GROMACS .gro file of C-alpha atoms in nm:
model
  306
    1UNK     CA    1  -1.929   1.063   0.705
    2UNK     CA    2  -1.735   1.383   0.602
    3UNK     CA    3  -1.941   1.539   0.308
    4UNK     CA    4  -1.704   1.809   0.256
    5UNK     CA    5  -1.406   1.728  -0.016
    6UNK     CA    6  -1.149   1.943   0.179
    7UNK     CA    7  -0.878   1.744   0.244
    8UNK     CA    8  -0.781   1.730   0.641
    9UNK     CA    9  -0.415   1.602   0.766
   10UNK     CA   10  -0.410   1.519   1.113
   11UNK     CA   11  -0.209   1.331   1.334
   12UNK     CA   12  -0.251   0.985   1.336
   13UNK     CA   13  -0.036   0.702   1.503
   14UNK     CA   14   0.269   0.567   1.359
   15UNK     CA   15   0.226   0.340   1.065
   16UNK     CA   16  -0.053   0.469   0.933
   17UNK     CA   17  -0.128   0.743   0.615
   18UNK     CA   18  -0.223   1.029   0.843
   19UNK     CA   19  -0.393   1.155   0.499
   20UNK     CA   20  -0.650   0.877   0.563
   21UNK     CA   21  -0.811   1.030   0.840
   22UNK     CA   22  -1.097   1.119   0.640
   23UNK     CA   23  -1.296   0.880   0.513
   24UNK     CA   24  -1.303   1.005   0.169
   25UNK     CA   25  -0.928   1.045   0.179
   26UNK     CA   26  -0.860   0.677   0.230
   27UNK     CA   27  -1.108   0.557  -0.007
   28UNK     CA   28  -0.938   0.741  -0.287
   29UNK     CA   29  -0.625   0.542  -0.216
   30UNK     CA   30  -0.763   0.254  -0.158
   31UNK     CA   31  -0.991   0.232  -0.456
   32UNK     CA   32  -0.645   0.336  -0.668
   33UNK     CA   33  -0.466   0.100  -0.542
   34UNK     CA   34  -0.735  -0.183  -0.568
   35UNK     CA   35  -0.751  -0.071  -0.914
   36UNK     CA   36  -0.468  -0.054  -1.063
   37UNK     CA   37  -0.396  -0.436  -0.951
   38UNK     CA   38  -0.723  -0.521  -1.115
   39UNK     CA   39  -0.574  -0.341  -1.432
   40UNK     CA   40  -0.243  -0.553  -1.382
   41UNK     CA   41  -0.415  -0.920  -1.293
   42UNK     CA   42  -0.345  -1.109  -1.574
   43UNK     CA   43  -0.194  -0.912  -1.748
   44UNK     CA   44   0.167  -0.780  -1.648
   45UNK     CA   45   0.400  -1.001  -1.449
   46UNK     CA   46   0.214  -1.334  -1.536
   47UNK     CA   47   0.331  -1.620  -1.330
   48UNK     CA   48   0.439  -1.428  -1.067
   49UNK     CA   49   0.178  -1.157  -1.014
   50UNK     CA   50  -0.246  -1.232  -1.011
   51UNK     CA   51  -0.532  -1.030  -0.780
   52UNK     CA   52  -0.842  -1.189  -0.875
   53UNK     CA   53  -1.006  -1.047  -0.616
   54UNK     CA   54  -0.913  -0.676  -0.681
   55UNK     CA   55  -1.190  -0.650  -0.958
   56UNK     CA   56  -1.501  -0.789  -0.729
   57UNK     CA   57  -1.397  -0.544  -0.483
   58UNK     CA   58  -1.504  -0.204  -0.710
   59UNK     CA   59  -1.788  -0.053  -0.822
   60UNK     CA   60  -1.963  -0.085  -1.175
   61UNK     CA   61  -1.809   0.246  -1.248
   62UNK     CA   62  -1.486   0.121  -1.113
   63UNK     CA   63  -1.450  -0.168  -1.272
   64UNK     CA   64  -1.558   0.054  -1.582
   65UNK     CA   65  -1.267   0.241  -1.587
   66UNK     CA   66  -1.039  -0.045  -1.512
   67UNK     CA   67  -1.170  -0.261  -1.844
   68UNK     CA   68  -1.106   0.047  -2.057
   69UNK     CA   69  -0.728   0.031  -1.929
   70UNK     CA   70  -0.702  -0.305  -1.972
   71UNK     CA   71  -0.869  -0.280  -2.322
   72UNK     CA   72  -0.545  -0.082  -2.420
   73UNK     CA   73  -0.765   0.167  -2.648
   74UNK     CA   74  -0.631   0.487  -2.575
   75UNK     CA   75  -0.902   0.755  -2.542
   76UNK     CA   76  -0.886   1.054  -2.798
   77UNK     CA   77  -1.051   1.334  -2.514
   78UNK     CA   78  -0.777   1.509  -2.342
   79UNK     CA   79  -0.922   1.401  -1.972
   80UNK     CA   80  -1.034   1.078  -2.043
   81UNK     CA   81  -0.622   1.025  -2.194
   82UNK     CA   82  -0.487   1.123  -1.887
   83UNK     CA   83  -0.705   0.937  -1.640
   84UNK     CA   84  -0.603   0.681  -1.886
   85UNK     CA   85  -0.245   0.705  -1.857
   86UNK     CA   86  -0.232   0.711  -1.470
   87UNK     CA   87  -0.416   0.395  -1.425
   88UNK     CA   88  -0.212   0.207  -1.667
   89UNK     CA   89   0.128   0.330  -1.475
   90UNK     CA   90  -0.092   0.269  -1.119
   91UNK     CA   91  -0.100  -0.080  -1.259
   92UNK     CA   92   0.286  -0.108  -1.353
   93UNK     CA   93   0.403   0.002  -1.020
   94UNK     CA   94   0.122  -0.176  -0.835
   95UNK     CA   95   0.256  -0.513  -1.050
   96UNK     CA   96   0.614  -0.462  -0.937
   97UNK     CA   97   0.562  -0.412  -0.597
   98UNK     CA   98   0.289  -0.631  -0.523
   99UNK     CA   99   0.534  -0.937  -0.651
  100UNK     CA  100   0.822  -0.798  -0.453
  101UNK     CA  101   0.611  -0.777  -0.112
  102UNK     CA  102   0.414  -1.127  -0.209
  103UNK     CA  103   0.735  -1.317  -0.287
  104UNK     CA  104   0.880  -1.185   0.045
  105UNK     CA  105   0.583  -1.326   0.258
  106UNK     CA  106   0.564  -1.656   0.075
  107UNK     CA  107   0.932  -1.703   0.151
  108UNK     CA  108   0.870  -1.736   0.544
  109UNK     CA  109   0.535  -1.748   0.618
  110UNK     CA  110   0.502  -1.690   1.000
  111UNK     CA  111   0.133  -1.786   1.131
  112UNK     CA  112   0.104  -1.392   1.203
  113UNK     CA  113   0.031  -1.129   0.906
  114UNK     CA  114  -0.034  -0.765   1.040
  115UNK     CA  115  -0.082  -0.528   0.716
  116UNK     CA  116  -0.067  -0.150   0.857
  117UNK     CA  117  -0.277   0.046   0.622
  118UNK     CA  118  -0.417  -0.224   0.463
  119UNK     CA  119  -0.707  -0.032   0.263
  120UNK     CA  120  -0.863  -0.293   0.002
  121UNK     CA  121  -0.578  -0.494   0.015
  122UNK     CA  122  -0.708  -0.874  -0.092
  123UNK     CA  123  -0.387  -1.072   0.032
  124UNK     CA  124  -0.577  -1.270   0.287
  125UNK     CA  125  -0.852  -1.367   0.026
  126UNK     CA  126  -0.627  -1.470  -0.243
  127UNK     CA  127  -0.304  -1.606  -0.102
  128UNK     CA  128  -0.343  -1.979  -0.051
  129UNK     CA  129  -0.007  -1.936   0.147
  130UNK     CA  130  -0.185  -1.777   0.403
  131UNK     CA  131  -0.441  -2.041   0.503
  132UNK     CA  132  -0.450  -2.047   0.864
  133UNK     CA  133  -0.241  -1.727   0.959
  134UNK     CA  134  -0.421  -1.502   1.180
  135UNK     CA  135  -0.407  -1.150   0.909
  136UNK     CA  136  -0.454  -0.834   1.105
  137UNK     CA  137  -0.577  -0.562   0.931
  138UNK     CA  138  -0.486  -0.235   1.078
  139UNK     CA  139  -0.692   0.062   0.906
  140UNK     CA  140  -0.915   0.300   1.010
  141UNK     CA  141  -1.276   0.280   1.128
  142UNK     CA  142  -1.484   0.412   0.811
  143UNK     CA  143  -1.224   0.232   0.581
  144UNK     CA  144  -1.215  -0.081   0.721
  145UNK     CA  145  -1.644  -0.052   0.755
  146UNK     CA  146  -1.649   0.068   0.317
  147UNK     CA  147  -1.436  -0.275   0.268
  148UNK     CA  148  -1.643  -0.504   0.426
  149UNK     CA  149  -1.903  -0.326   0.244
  150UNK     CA  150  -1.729  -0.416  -0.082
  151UNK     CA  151  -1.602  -0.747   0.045
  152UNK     CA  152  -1.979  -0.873   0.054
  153UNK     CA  153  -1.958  -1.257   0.083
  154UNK     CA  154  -1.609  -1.331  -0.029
  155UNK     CA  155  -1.447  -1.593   0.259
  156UNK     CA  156  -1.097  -1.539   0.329
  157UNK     CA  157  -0.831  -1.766   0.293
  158UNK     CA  158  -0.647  -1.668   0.610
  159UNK     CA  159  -0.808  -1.599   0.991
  160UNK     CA  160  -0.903  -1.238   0.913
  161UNK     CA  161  -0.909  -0.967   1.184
  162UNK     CA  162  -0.990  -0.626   1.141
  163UNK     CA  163  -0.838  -0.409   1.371
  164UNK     CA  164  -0.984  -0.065   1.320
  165UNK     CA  165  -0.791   0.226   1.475
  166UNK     CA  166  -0.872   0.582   1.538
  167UNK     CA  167  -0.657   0.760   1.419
  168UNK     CA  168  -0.477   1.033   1.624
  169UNK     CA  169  -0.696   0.874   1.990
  170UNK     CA  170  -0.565   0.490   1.954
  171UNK     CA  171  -0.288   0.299   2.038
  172UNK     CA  172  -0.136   0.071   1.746
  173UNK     CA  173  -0.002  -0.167   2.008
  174UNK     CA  174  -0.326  -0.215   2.258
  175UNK     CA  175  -0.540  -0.242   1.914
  176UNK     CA  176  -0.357  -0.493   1.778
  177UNK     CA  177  -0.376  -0.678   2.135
  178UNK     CA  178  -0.732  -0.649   2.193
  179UNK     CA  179  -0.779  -0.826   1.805
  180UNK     CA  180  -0.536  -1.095   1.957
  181UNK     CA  181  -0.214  -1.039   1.830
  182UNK     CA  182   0.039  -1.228   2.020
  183UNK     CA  183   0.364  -1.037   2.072
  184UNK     CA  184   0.598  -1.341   2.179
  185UNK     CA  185   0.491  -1.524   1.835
  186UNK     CA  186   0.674  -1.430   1.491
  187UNK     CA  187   0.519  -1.183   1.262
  188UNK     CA  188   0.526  -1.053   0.876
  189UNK     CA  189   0.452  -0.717   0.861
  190UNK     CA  190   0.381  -0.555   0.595
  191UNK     CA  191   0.404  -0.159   0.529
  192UNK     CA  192   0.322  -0.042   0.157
  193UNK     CA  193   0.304   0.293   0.050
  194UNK     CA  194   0.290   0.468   0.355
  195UNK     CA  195   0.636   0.592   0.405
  196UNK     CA  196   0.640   0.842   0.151
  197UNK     CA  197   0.426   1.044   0.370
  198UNK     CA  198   0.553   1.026   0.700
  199UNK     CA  199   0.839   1.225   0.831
  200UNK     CA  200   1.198   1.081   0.956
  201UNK     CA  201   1.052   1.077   1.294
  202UNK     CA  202   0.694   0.966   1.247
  203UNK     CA  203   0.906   0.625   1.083
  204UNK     CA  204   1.118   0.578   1.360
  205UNK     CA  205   0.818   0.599   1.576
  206UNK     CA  206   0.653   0.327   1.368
  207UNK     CA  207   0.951   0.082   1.321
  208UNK     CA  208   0.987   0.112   1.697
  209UNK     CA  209   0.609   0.016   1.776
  210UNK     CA  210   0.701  -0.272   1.511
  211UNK     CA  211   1.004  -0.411   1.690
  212UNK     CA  212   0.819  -0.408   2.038
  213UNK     CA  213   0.590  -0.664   1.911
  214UNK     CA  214   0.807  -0.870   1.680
  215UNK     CA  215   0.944  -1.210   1.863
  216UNK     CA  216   1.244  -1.406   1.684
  217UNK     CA  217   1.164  -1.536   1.350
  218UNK     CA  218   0.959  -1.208   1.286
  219UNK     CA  219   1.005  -1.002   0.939
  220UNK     CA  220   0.936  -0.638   0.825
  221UNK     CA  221   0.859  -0.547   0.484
  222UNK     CA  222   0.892  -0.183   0.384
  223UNK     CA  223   0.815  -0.018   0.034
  224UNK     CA  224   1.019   0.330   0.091
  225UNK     CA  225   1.075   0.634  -0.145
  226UNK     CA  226   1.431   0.752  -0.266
  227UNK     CA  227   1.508   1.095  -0.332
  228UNK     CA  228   1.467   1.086  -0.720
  229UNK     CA  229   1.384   1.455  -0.796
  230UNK     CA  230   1.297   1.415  -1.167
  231UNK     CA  231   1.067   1.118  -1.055
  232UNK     CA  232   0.885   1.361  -0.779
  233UNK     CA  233   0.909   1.657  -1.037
  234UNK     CA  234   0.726   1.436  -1.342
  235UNK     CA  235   0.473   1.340  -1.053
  236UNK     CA  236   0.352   1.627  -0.936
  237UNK     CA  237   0.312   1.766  -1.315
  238UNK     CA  238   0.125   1.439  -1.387
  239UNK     CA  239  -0.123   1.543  -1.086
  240UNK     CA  240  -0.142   1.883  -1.175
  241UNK     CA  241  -0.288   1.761  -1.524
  242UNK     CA  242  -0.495   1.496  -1.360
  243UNK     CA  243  -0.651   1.773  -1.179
  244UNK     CA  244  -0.693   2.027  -1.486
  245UNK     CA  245  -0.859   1.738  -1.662
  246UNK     CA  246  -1.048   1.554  -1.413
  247UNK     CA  247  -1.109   1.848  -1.189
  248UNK     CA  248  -0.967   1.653  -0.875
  249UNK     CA  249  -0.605   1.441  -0.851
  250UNK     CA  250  -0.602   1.173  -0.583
  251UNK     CA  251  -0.216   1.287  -0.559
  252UNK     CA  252  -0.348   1.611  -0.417
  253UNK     CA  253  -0.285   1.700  -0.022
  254UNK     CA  254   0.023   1.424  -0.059
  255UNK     CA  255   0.341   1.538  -0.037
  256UNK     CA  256   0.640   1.346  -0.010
  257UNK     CA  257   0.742   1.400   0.354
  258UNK     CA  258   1.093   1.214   0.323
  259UNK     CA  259   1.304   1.025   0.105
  260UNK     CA  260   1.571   0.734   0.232
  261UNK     CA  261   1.904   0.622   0.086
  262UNK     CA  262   1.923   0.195   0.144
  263UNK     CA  263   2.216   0.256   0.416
  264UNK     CA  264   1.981   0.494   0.635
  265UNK     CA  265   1.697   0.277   0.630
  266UNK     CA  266   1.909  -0.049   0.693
  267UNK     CA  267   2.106   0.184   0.987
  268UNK     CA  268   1.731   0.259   1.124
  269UNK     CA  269   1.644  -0.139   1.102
  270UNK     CA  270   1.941  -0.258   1.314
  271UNK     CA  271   1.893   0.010   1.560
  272UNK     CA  272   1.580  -0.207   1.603
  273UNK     CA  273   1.673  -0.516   1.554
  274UNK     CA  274   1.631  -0.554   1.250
  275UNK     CA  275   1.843  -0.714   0.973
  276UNK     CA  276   1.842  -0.657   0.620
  277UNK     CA  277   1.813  -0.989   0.406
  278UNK     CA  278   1.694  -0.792   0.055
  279UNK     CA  279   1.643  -0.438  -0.034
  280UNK     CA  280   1.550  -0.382  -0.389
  281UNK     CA  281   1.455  -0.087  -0.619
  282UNK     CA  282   1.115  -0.152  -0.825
  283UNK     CA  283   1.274  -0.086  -1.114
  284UNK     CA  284   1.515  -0.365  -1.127
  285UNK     CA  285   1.241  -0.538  -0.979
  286UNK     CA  286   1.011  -0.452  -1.301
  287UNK     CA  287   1.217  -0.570  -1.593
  288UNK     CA  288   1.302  -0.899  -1.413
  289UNK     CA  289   0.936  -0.946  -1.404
  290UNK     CA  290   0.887  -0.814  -1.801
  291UNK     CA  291   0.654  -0.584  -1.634
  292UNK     CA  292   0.748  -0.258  -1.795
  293UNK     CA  293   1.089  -0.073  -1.853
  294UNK     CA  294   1.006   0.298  -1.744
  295UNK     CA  295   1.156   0.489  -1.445
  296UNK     CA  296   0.998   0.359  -1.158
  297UNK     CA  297   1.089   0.545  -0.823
  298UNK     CA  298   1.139   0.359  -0.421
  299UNK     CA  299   1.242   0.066  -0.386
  300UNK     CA  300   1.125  -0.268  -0.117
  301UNK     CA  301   1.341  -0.395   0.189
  302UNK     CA  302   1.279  -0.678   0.348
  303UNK     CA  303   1.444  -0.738   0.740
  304UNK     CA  304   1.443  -1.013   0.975
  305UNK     CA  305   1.428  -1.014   1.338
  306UNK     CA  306   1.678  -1.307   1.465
   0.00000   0.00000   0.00000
């Protein structure tokens, strides 16, 4: 394990947050992430949205800081208020999204899931849908060993394989074979949050690796930023007070490294194959669900592979 908290970027294979190389890196975002749905189960979008899982999955001091969101008692110290605020809009955008992308794989659900990324993600454990689909997990090494960790005994609903990848040394495409992944069968993917930090070419590299292993019948599903400046600008100010109060920002070291308009990304789908059947932004996507009515930035397309 890294013990030092400098933040390394490398370069990592397509689909994947090259700023989880480090182990520390992607256990901040995972543990974020994991969070902010345990802050939003039950809560926001209900009927429609529910991790039950995402709370057994943190730490006592984890799920500390989780009931104090959902509490709604707004701390009166300055730090403790921000840290505050960020994990209550973690858990709006985490709400929105996480209905968008589940509603999307319950619509067709192929007997392969591949999640690239997939950090503490709990679909497999808490998706009845998914009983029986083989669920690849692609994630690196340390990450995927930290949520097994966590995981302790909790059984899985679907056929759970971990397919750890080094990042920057592996192949996506043999990794995914050696865990069993069958190329000529259909296949949801699913790619959250990762775009924002990959460059224009690092995605086309990754939607092509996608397409080479996606048969008829198989679907893509894509959370991707837009360029909304006032949305990046109000971002990095909230991170720069995260990190005044808290002393650390898990924004830091994560730059948006490119921003698509819906007709480039569809244009970039059907050079692959791909066909856009829905392509959303996650705020229209938030008031349908009564989740929240603030600016919410990116937006989630969904594509099918005839």
């Amino acid at each position: 394990m890294r013990r030092s908290p400098t933040r390394q970027r490398a370069k990592g294979p397509p689909g994947i947050d090259n700023d989880q190389v480090t182990e520390r890196a992607a256990s901040r975002t995972a543990i974020l992430v994991c969070q902010g749905r345990a802050v939003a189960d039950g809560r926001l979008g209900v009927g429609r949205f529910s991790d039950p899982v995402a709370t057994s999955l943190l730490t006592e001091e984890e799920r500390a800081q989780v009931e104090r969101a959902r509490a709604g008692v707004v701390p009166k110290g300055f730090g403790d208020r921000i840290a505050y605020e960020f994990l209550v809009a973690t858990a709006e955008v985490l709400a929105a999204r996480t209905i968008a992308i589940d509603e999307a794989v319950r619509d067709t659900v192929n007997p392969q899931l591949v999640i690239l990324g997939a950090g503490l993600d709990a679909r497999a454990w808490r998706m009845p849908e998914l009983a029986g689909v083989s669920a690849f997990e692609v994630d690196h090494p340390a990450s995927q060993a930290e949520k097994r960790e966590r995981l302790g005994e909790h059984a899985p609903v679907a056929d759970v394989h971990f397919v750890p990848v080094d990042f920057g040394k592996d192949s996506l495409g043999a990794a995914l074979t050696a865990a069993g992944h069958d190329e000529s069968g259909p296949t949801t993917w699913i790619w959250e949050g990762v775009v924002n930090y990959l460059t224009p070419e690092e995605v086309a590299e990754t939607v092509t690796e996608v397409a080479k292993r996606s048969a008829p019948g198989s679907r893509l599903i894509v959370t991707y930023p837009t360029r909304d400046l006032l949305y990046r600008y109000g971002l990095r100010a909230f991170s720069a007070l995260l990190s005044v109060a808290a002393g650390d920002s898990p924004l830091a070291g994560e730059p948006q490294r490119s921003s698509w308009t819906p007709a480039a990304m569809a244009a970039l789908l059907s050079e692959h194959g791909f066909t856009v059947t829905s392509d959303r932004d996650l705020y229209s996507i938030a008031l349908e669900a009564g989740v929240d009515g603030k600016r919410r930035a990116g937006r989630v397309v969904v594509a099918h592979r005839g």
